Coordinates of C-alpha atoms and ligand atoms in Angstrom, one line a residue:
M1 CA 23.6 0.4 14.3
L2 CA 24.0 -2.1 11.5
E3 CA 23.6 -0.5 8.1
A4 CA 22.1 -2.2 5.1
Q5 CA 24.0 -1.8 1.9
L6 CA 22.1 -0.6 -1.2
G7 CA 23.6 -2.1 -4.3
T8 CA 24.5 0.1 -7.3
R9 CA 22.2 -1.8 -9.6
S10 CA 19.3 -1.4 -7.1
L11 CA 19.9 2.3 -6.8
V12 CA 20.0 2.8 -10.5
A13 CA 16.7 0.8 -10.9
L14 CA 15.1 3.0 -8.1
L15 CA 16.3 6.2 -9.7
G16 CA 14.5 5.4 -13.0
D17 CA 14.4 8.3 -15.3
W18 CA 15.8 10.8 -12.8
R19 CA 17.4 13.1 -15.4
N20 CA 14.2 13.7 -17.3
S21 CA 12.2 14.9 -14.4
A22 CA 13.8 18.1 -13.5
S23 CA 15.2 21.3 -14.9
G24 CA 18.4 22.8 -13.5
P25 CA 21.7 21.2 -12.8
S26 CA 22.0 17.4 -12.9
Y27 CA 23.4 17.1 -9.4
L28 CA 20.2 18.7 -8.1
A29 CA 18.1 16.4 -10.1
L30 CA 20.0 13.4 -8.6
F31 CA 19.8 14.9 -5.1
D32 CA 16.1 15.4 -5.5
R33 CA 15.4 11.9 -6.7
I34 CA 17.4 10.2 -3.9
R35 CA 15.8 12.5 -1.4
L36 CA 12.3 11.4 -2.5
L37 CA 13.3 7.8 -2.3
I38 CA 14.5 8.3 1.3
L39 CA 11.3 10.3 2.2
D40 CA 8.9 7.7 0.9
G41 CA 10.7 4.7 2.3
R42 CA 11.9 3.1 -0.9
I43 CA 15.4 3.6 0.5
P44 CA 15.0 3.0 4.3
A45 CA 16.9 4.9 6.9
D46 CA 20.3 3.5 7.9
T47 CA 21.0 2.3 4.4
R48 CA 24.5 2.7 3.0
L49 CA 24.5 4.3 -0.4
P50 CA 26.8 3.0 -3.1
A51 CA 30.2 4.7 -3.4
E52 CA 30.2 7.9 -5.5
R53 CA 32.6 6.3 -8.0
E54 CA 30.4 3.3 -8.6
I55 CA 27.3 5.3 -9.0
A56 CA 29.0 7.7 -11.4
G57 CA 30.1 4.8 -13.5
A58 CA 26.7 3.1 -13.6
L59 CA 24.9 6.4 -14.5
E60 CA 27.6 7.4 -16.9
V61 CA 28.0 10.8 -15.3
S62 CA 31.0 12.6 -13.8
R63 CA 32.2 11.7 -10.4
T64 CA 32.1 15.5 -9.5
M65 CA 28.4 15.6 -10.2
V66 CA 27.7 12.6 -7.9
T67 CA 29.9 14.2 -5.3
A68 CA 27.9 17.4 -5.5
A69 CA 24.6 15.5 -5.2
Y70 CA 25.8 13.5 -2.2
R71 CA 27.0 16.7 -0.6
E72 CA 23.5 18.2 -1.0
L73 CA 22.0 15.1 0.7
R74 CA 24.4 15.4 3.6
E75 CA 23.8 19.1 4.1
A76 CA 20.0 18.7 3.9
G77 CA 20.2 16.0 6.6
Y78 CA 19.4 13.0 4.5
T79 CA 22.7 11.2 5.0
S80 CA 25.5 11.1 7.5
V81 CA 29.0 10.3 6.6
L82 CA 30.4 7.7 8.9
R83 CA 34.1 7.0 9.0
G84 CA 34.8 4.1 6.7
S85 CA 31.2 3.6 5.9
G86 CA 30.4 6.2 3.3
S87 CA 27.0 7.9 3.1
V88 CA 24.3 6.4 5.3
T89 CA 20.7 7.5 4.9
R90 CA 18.7 9.1 7.6
L91 CA 15.4 11.0 7.9
P92 CA 15.9 14.7 8.5
G93 CA 14.5 16.5 11.6
R94 CA 11.0 16.9 12.8
G95 CA 8.2 17.9 10.5
M96 CA 9.9 16.5 7.4
G97 CA 9.2 12.8 7.4
P98 CA 5.9 11.5 6.0
T99 CA 4.9 10.2 9.4
E100 CA 5.6 13.4 11.3
T101 CA 2.7 15.3 10.0
A102 CA 0.9 15.9 13.4
G103 CA 1.1 19.6 14.2
S104 CA 3.3 20.3 11.2
G105 CA 0.6 22.0 9.2
L106 CA 1.2 19.7 6.2
I107 CA -1.7 18.0 4.4
D108 CA -1.2 14.3 4.3
F109 CA -2.4 12.5 1.1
T110 CA 0.1 9.6 1.6
R111 CA -2.5 7.8 3.8
A112 CA -5.9 7.4 2.3
T113 CA -7.9 7.0 5.5
L114 CA -11.4 7.7 6.6
P115 CA -12.5 9.6 9.6
A116 CA -13.8 7.4 12.5
A117 CA -17.2 6.0 11.8
P118 CA -19.9 7.1 14.3
G119 CA -20.8 4.5 16.8
I120 CA -17.3 3.8 18.1
M121 CA -18.0 5.6 21.4
A122 CA -21.2 3.6 21.9
A123 CA -19.5 0.4 21.0
T124 CA -16.7 1.2 23.4
E125 CA -19.1 1.8 26.3
A126 CA -20.9 -1.5 25.5
A127 CA -17.5 -3.3 25.3
L128 CA -16.6 -2.0 28.7
G129 CA -19.6 -3.9 30.1
A130 CA -18.1 -7.1 28.8
Y131 CA -14.5 -6.3 29.7
G132 CA -14.9 -7.5 33.3
R133 CA -15.4 -11.0 32.2
Y134 CA -11.9 -11.1 30.9
L135 CA -10.1 -9.5 33.9
G136 CA -9.9 -12.8 35.8
G137 CA -7.9 -14.4 33.0
T138 CA -4.4 -13.9 31.7
G139 CA -5.6 -11.5 29.0
L140 CA -3.5 -13.5 26.5
H141 CA -5.4 -14.8 23.5
F142 CA -2.9 -15.5 20.8
A143 CA -5.6 -16.2 18.2
G144 CA -8.0 -13.6 19.4
I145 CA -10.9 -13.6 22.0
P146 CA -13.6 -16.2 21.2
E147 CA -16.4 -13.7 20.7
L148 CA -14.6 -11.7 18.1
R149 CA -13.4 -14.9 16.2
E150 CA -17.1 -16.0 16.3
A151 CA -18.3 -12.6 15.1
V152 CA -15.8 -12.3 12.2
A153 CA -16.6 -15.9 11.2
A154 CA -20.3 -15.2 11.2
R155 CA -19.8 -12.2 9.0
F156 CA -17.9 -14.2 6.4
T157 CA -20.7 -16.8 6.6
A158 CA -23.4 -14.2 6.1
R159 CA -21.5 -12.9 3.0
G160 CA -21.4 -16.3 1.4
L161 CA -18.3 -17.9 2.7
P162 CA -19.1 -20.5 5.4
T163 CA -16.5 -20.0 8.1
S164 CA -16.0 -21.3 11.7
A165 CA -14.2 -19.5 14.5
D166 CA -11.2 -21.8 14.3
Q167 CA -10.6 -20.5 10.8
I168 CA -10.1 -17.0 12.1
L169 CA -7.0 -15.4 13.7
I170 CA -7.4 -11.8 15.0
T171 CA -4.4 -9.5 14.3
N172 CA -3.3 -6.0 15.0
G173 CA -4.6 -4.8 11.7
A174 CA -4.3 -6.1 8.1
Q175 CA -0.7 -5.1 7.8
H176 CA 0.3 -7.2 10.8
A177 CA -1.6 -10.1 9.1
I178 CA 0.3 -9.6 5.9
F179 CA 3.6 -9.6 7.7
L180 CA 2.8 -12.7 9.8
V181 CA 1.6 -14.6 6.8
S182 CA 4.7 -13.6 4.8
R183 CA 7.0 -14.7 7.7
V184 CA 5.3 -18.0 8.1
L185 CA 4.8 -19.0 4.4
L186 CA 7.9 -17.7 2.7
A187 CA 11.5 -18.8 2.7
R188 CA 14.3 -16.7 1.4
G189 CA 14.4 -16.7 -2.4
D190 CA 10.7 -17.9 -2.8
R191 CA 8.8 -16.1 -5.5
A192 CA 5.7 -14.0 -4.6
L193 CA 3.4 -12.8 -7.3
V194 CA 2.2 -9.2 -6.8
E195 CA 0.1 -6.8 -8.7
Q196 CA 1.8 -3.8 -10.3
P197 CA 1.0 -1.3 -8.9
S198 CA 0.4 -2.8 -5.5
Y199 CA 0.0 -1.7 -1.9
P200 CA 3.6 -0.8 -1.0
H201 CA 3.7 -2.0 2.6
A202 CA 2.6 -5.5 1.5
S203 CA 5.5 -5.6 -1.0
D204 CA 7.8 -4.4 1.8
A205 CA 6.6 -7.3 4.1
L206 CA 7.0 -9.9 1.3
M207 CA 10.6 -8.7 0.6
L208 CA 11.5 -8.6 4.2
A209 CA 10.5 -12.3 4.4
G210 CA 13.0 -12.9 1.5
A211 CA 10.6 -13.1 -1.4
R212 CA 11.5 -12.3 -5.0
L213 CA 8.6 -10.4 -6.4
V214 CA 6.9 -11.3 -9.7
P215 CA 4.9 -8.3 -10.8
V216 CA 1.8 -8.5 -13.0
S217 CA 0.2 -5.4 -14.2
V218 CA -3.2 -4.0 -13.3
T219 CA -4.4 -1.0 -15.2
V220 CA -7.3 1.4 -14.8
G221 CA -10.2 0.3 -17.0
A222 CA -8.6 -2.9 -18.3
G223 CA -7.9 -4.4 -14.9
W224 CA -5.8 -7.5 -14.4
D225 CA -3.6 -8.6 -17.3
M226 CA -4.9 -12.2 -17.3
A227 CA -2.5 -13.5 -20.0
A228 CA 0.5 -12.1 -18.0
L229 CA -0.9 -13.5 -14.8
E230 CA -1.3 -16.9 -16.3
T231 CA 2.2 -16.9 -17.7
A232 CA 3.7 -15.7 -14.4
I233 CA 1.9 -18.4 -12.4
R234 CA 2.7 -21.2 -14.8
R235 CA 6.4 -20.2 -15.4
T236 CA 7.4 -19.1 -12.0
S237 CA 5.2 -21.3 -9.7
P238 CA 5.2 -18.6 -7.0
T239 CA 4.9 -19.8 -3.4
L240 CA 2.4 -17.1 -2.8
G241 CA 0.3 -14.6 -4.8
Y242 CA -0.7 -11.4 -3.0
L243 CA -3.8 -9.9 -4.7
M244 CA -6.5 -7.3 -3.9
P245 CA -9.5 -8.2 -6.1
D246 CA -11.7 -5.7 -4.3
F247 CA -11.0 -2.8 -4.4
H248 CA -7.5 -2.8 -5.6
N249 CA -5.2 -0.3 -4.0
P250 CA -4.3 2.1 -5.7
T251 CA -6.3 1.6 -8.9
G252 CA -9.8 1.0 -7.3
E253 CA -10.3 -1.9 -9.8
S254 CA -12.6 -4.8 -9.0
M255 CA -11.7 -8.2 -10.5
P256 CA -14.4 -9.6 -12.8
E257 CA -16.1 -12.8 -11.5
E258 CA -15.0 -15.1 -14.3
L259 CA -11.4 -14.0 -13.8
R260 CA -11.6 -14.9 -10.1
E261 CA -12.4 -18.5 -10.9
R262 CA -9.6 -18.7 -13.5
V263 CA -7.0 -17.2 -11.0
I264 CA -8.2 -19.7 -8.3
G265 CA -7.9 -22.6 -10.7
L266 CA -4.5 -21.6 -11.9
A267 CA -3.1 -21.0 -8.5
H268 CA -4.5 -24.3 -7.2
G269 CA -3.0 -26.2 -10.1
Q270 CA 0.4 -24.7 -9.4
G271 CA 0.3 -25.0 -5.6
T272 CA 0.4 -21.3 -5.2
V273 CA -1.2 -20.0 -2.0
L274 CA -3.4 -17.0 -2.7
V275 CA -3.2 -14.2 -0.1
I276 CA -6.2 -12.1 -0.7
D277 CA -6.2 -8.7 0.9
E278 CA -9.8 -7.5 1.4
T279 CA -9.0 -4.6 3.6
A280 CA -11.0 -2.4 1.2
G281 CA -13.2 -5.3 0.1
E282 CA -16.5 -3.9 1.4
L283 CA -15.9 -0.2 0.5
N284 CA -18.3 -0.4 -2.4
I285 CA -19.4 2.7 -4.2
D286 CA -21.2 1.4 -7.2
R287 CA -20.0 -2.1 -8.1
P288 CA -23.1 -4.0 -9.1
G289 CA -24.1 -7.3 -7.5
N290 CA -23.3 -8.6 -4.1
L291 CA -19.8 -8.5 -2.7
R292 CA -19.0 -12.1 -1.9
P293 CA -15.5 -12.7 -0.5
F294 CA -13.0 -13.9 -3.1
A295 CA -12.7 -17.3 -1.5
A296 CA -16.4 -17.9 -2.0
Y297 CA -15.6 -18.4 -5.7
A298 CA -13.5 -21.5 -4.9
D299 CA -14.5 -25.1 -4.3
A300 CA -13.6 -26.8 -1.0
A301 CA -10.2 -28.1 -2.2
Q302 CA -9.2 -24.8 -3.8
R303 CA -10.3 -22.9 -0.7
S304 CA -7.6 -24.6 1.4
N305 CA -5.1 -22.7 -0.8
I306 CA -6.6 -19.3 -0.1
I307 CA -5.8 -17.0 2.9
T308 CA -8.1 -14.0 3.3
I309 CA -6.9 -10.9 5.1
G310 CA -9.2 -8.1 6.3
S311 CA -9.5 -5.4 8.9
V312 CA -11.8 -2.6 10.3
G313 CA -9.1 0.0 9.5
K314 CA -10.8 1.5 6.5
S315 CA -14.4 0.5 7.2
V316 CA -14.5 1.7 10.8
W317 CA -11.3 3.4 11.9
D318 CA -7.6 2.9 11.6
G319 CA -7.0 3.7 15.2
L320 CA -8.6 0.4 16.3
R321 CA -5.8 -1.6 14.8
V322 CA -7.9 -4.8 14.5
G323 CA -7.7 -7.1 11.6
W324 CA -8.0 -10.8 10.8
V325 CA -6.8 -13.8 8.8
R326 CA -9.3 -16.3 7.5
A327 CA -7.8 -19.6 6.4
D328 CA -8.0 -23.4 7.0
A329 CA -7.9 -24.2 10.7
G330 CA -4.4 -25.9 10.2
I331 CA -2.9 -22.7 8.7
I332 CA -4.5 -20.6 11.5
Q333 CA -2.8 -22.9 14.1
K334 CA 0.5 -22.5 12.3
L335 CA 0.2 -18.7 12.3
T336 CA -0.9 -18.7 15.9
A337 CA 2.1 -20.8 16.9
A338 CA 4.4 -18.4 15.1
R339 CA 2.9 -15.2 16.5
P340 CA 4.6 -15.0 20.0
A341 CA 7.9 -14.4 18.3
G342 CA 6.5 -11.0 17.3
D343 CA 3.7 -10.2 19.7
F344 CA 1.4 -11.7 22.2
G345 CA -2.0 -10.8 20.8
T346 CA -4.4 -8.0 20.2
P347 CA -5.7 -5.9 23.1
V348 CA -8.9 -7.4 24.6
L349 CA -10.8 -4.1 24.9
E350 CA -10.3 -3.2 21.2
Q351 CA -11.4 -6.7 20.2
L352 CA -14.6 -6.3 22.3
V353 CA -15.3 -3.0 20.6
V354 CA -14.9 -4.5 17.2
A355 CA -17.2 -7.4 18.1
E356 CA -19.8 -4.8 19.0
L357 CA -19.3 -2.9 15.8
L358 CA -19.5 -5.9 13.5
A359 CA -23.2 -6.2 14.4
D360 CA -23.8 -2.8 12.8
M361 CA -21.5 -3.3 9.8
D362 CA -24.1 -3.1 7.1
E363 CA -25.2 0.3 8.4
I364 CA -21.6 1.5 8.8
L365 CA -20.7 0.4 5.2
A366 CA -23.8 2.1 3.7
A367 CA -22.6 5.4 5.3
R368 CA -19.1 4.8 4.0
S369 CA -20.4 4.3 0.5
V370 CA -22.0 7.7 0.6
Q371 CA -18.8 9.3 1.9
L372 CA -16.7 7.7 -0.7
R373 CA -19.0 8.5 -3.5
T374 CA -19.0 12.2 -2.4
G375 CA -15.2 12.2 -2.2
R376 CA -14.7 10.4 -5.5
D377 CA -17.2 12.6 -7.4
H378 CA -15.6 15.7 -5.9
V379 CA -12.1 14.7 -6.7
L380 CA -13.0 13.7 -10.3
G381 CA -14.8 17.0 -10.8
V382 CA -11.9 19.1 -9.5
I383 CA -9.5 17.1 -11.7
A384 CA -11.6 17.6 -14.8
E385 CA -11.7 21.3 -14.2
R386 CA -8.2 22.1 -13.0
F387 CA -6.1 19.4 -14.4
P388 CA -7.4 18.7 -17.9
E389 CA -4.1 16.9 -18.9
W390 CA -4.8 14.2 -16.3
T391 CA -6.8 11.0 -16.7
P392 CA -8.1 9.7 -13.4
G393 CA -9.4 6.3 -12.9
V394 CA -13.1 6.1 -11.8
P395 CA -13.0 3.6 -8.9
A396 CA -16.1 1.6 -8.3
G397 CA -15.0 1.4 -4.6
G398 CA -12.0 1.8 -2.4
I399 CA -10.1 4.8 -1.1
A400 CA -8.3 6.4 -4.0
T401 CA -8.1 7.2 -7.6
W402 CA -5.1 6.3 -9.7
V403 CA -4.4 9.2 -11.9
N404 CA -2.4 9.2 -15.2
L405 CA -0.6 12.5 -15.3
G406 CA 0.0 12.3 -19.0
A407 CA 3.7 12.7 -18.5
A408 CA 6.4 10.9 -16.5
V409 CA 6.7 13.5 -13.7
S410 CA 5.2 11.9 -10.6
S411 CA 8.4 12.1 -8.5
Q412 CA 8.9 15.7 -9.5
L413 CA 5.3 16.6 -8.8
T414 CA 5.6 14.9 -5.4
L415 CA 8.6 17.0 -4.5
A416 CA 7.0 20.2 -5.6
A417 CA 3.9 19.3 -3.6
R418 CA 6.0 19.1 -0.5
S419 CA 7.1 22.6 -0.9
H420 CA 3.4 23.6 -1.1
G421 CA 2.6 21.8 2.1
L422 CA 1.2 18.6 0.7
L423 CA 2.6 15.1 1.3
V424 CA 1.6 12.7 -1.5
T425 CA 3.1 9.4 -2.6
A426 CA 4.8 9.2 -6.0
G427 CA 3.6 6.5 -8.4
P428 CA 6.9 4.5 -8.4
R429 CA 6.4 3.7 -4.7
F430 CA 3.5 1.4 -5.7
G431 CA 5.7 -0.6 -8.2
Q432 CA 9.0 -2.3 -8.7
G433 CA 12.0 -1.0 -10.4
G434 CA 11.3 2.7 -10.8
T435 CA 8.3 2.4 -13.1
L436 CA 4.9 4.1 -12.8
E437 CA 6.4 7.6 -13.1
R438 CA 3.3 8.7 -15.0
F439 CA 0.9 8.0 -12.1
I440 CA 0.0 9.5 -8.8
R441 CA -2.5 8.2 -6.2
V442 CA -5.1 10.8 -5.0
P443 CA -7.2 9.8 -2.0
I444 CA -11.0 10.1 -2.2
S445 CA -11.5 9.2 1.4
F446 CA -11.3 12.6 3.1
P447 CA -14.0 15.2 3.7
V448 CA -14.4 17.6 0.8
A449 CA -12.8 20.5 2.6
E450 CA -9.6 18.5 3.2
L451 CA -9.6 17.2 -0.3
D452 CA -9.9 20.7 -1.6
R453 CA -6.9 21.9 0.5
G454 CA -4.8 19.0 -0.9
L455 CA -5.9 19.5 -4.5
A456 CA -5.2 23.2 -4.3
A457 CA -1.6 22.5 -3.1
L458 CA -1.3 19.9 -5.9
A459 CA -2.5 22.5 -8.5
L460 CA 0.2 24.9 -7.3
A461 CA 2.8 22.2 -7.5
W462 CA 1.7 21.2 -11.0
Q463 CA 1.9 24.8 -12.2
S464 CA 5.4 25.1 -10.7
L465 CA 6.8 22.3 -12.8
P466 CA 9.1 23.8 -15.3
N467 CA 7.6 24.5 -18.8
G468 CA 8.9 22.0 -21.2
T469 CA 9.3 19.2 -18.7
L470 CA 5.8 18.0 -19.5
L471 CA 6.2 18.1 -23.2
Q472 CA 9.7 16.6 -23.2
S473 CA 8.7 13.8 -20.9
Q474 CA 5.9 12.6 -23.2
F475 CA 8.7 10.9 -25.1
F476 CA 9.6 8.7 -22.2
A477 CA 6.9 6.1 -22.1
D478 CA 6.5 4.3 -18.8
V479 CA 6.6 0.6 -18.6
V480 CA 3.0 0.1 -17.4
Ligands
PLP1 C1 -4.7 -2.8 0.7 C2 -4.3 -2.6 2.1 N1 -4.0 -3.6 2.9 C3 -3.6 -3.5 4.2 C4 -3.7 -2.2 4.8 C5 -3.3 -2.1 6.2 O1 -4.4 -2.1 7.0 P1 -4.5 -2.0 8.5 O2 -4.6 -0.5 8.8 O3 -5.7 -2.8 9.0 O4 -3.2 -2.6 9.1 C6 -4.0 -1.1 4.0 C7 -4.0 0.2 4.6 O5 -4.1 1.2 3.9 C8 -4.4 -1.3 2.7 O6 -4.7 -0.3 1.9

């Protein structure tokens, strides 16, 4: 196994304000923070940590302290020590990792998903009827089967963005689309504009493609920092800008219409391709007006600079793993040509199921809106009652609320939540450089009983934070 090396400077940035967030000995605070970074994927498995001596120097702490923290990591199974290689990260045994929740009894708030929409079984039965038509062929449709490409294009057209089937590529979910677009559009060292906070797996994909990220802040209530966005686009001429105008994950913000036109104009002027992630774009709770796709705000020339990504993951069910890219036919051809290096297409049956479901999308989305409103209002009610120090965002749509904890203790709260049986993602996972320690993302997408179980665990974790930490940490303002 080839290990990646994590640089000292990178680790220090990821650690952020690690000292402030825990009581007890410093080595345990350092251990805890590195452990969280490994658990939530900010330090991937098989990464070689910096040498103890270097990290002690950079943090201005004693070597003995770092040695003790590294020993804890090793004993708890978060690193192995390889001869000549130092400490290499790994995920500890079953039931500990964020993805190993099945059967573990843990409540998982790290993935804000919705239960499957009714109608999938009926759609699957109907799809089986059409399946036979495909069995005589190769089954390989790199850009997607014709009827789903048509159906996705028709839905864009109906929503106000005229689209033809050759402008659609079917993917294995939106994440796959983000990865493919990043791989094709970016070269090592290119700049990519991202929101801060942003959807972490998109940032991961952009960085894997070699991008240098240029973060621009989005805040609850105030939304996009337009001045910063303008400066970032003009000064850095990013190759690509990855944005979630509706509904931004994790804040739930929706970009005002006049801002959309300005962003489109700016990006077009600078030759920046906008990659617009509308995975949660139709999960409207109470945004007024109709939800036109972002690219509908652009004129024909500007539109050729916009790539729209979507999926049925949140609207229908994540288990379908079907998403799409909408772009100019030339870009679709490029993406299709690049695809076989990674995969040969999306399963035909799932595509047929989604083609069936798209016909009922308005009905499905109306039901989603009711579910999400119930979840949001419930979460906000519980927070007001049990966590008076917190200031949650009130999302007009989407799958989560972005909560300001009033103190820079998100990592510490996340670790405490783990010991109360709840997996939840710490704020810094959504940003760059160890910021966002005052925030946590709380899903609104689950049924009320599950939300309650998670919130009860969160309340226990909150109460378990050492007295004084909260007061003390008020003095450490976060960057965002
Ligand atoms: C903003 C955003 N983009 C993309 C994805 C990935 O979607 P999919 O499950 O369709 O791959 C998610 C999933 O949570 C998301 O929130």
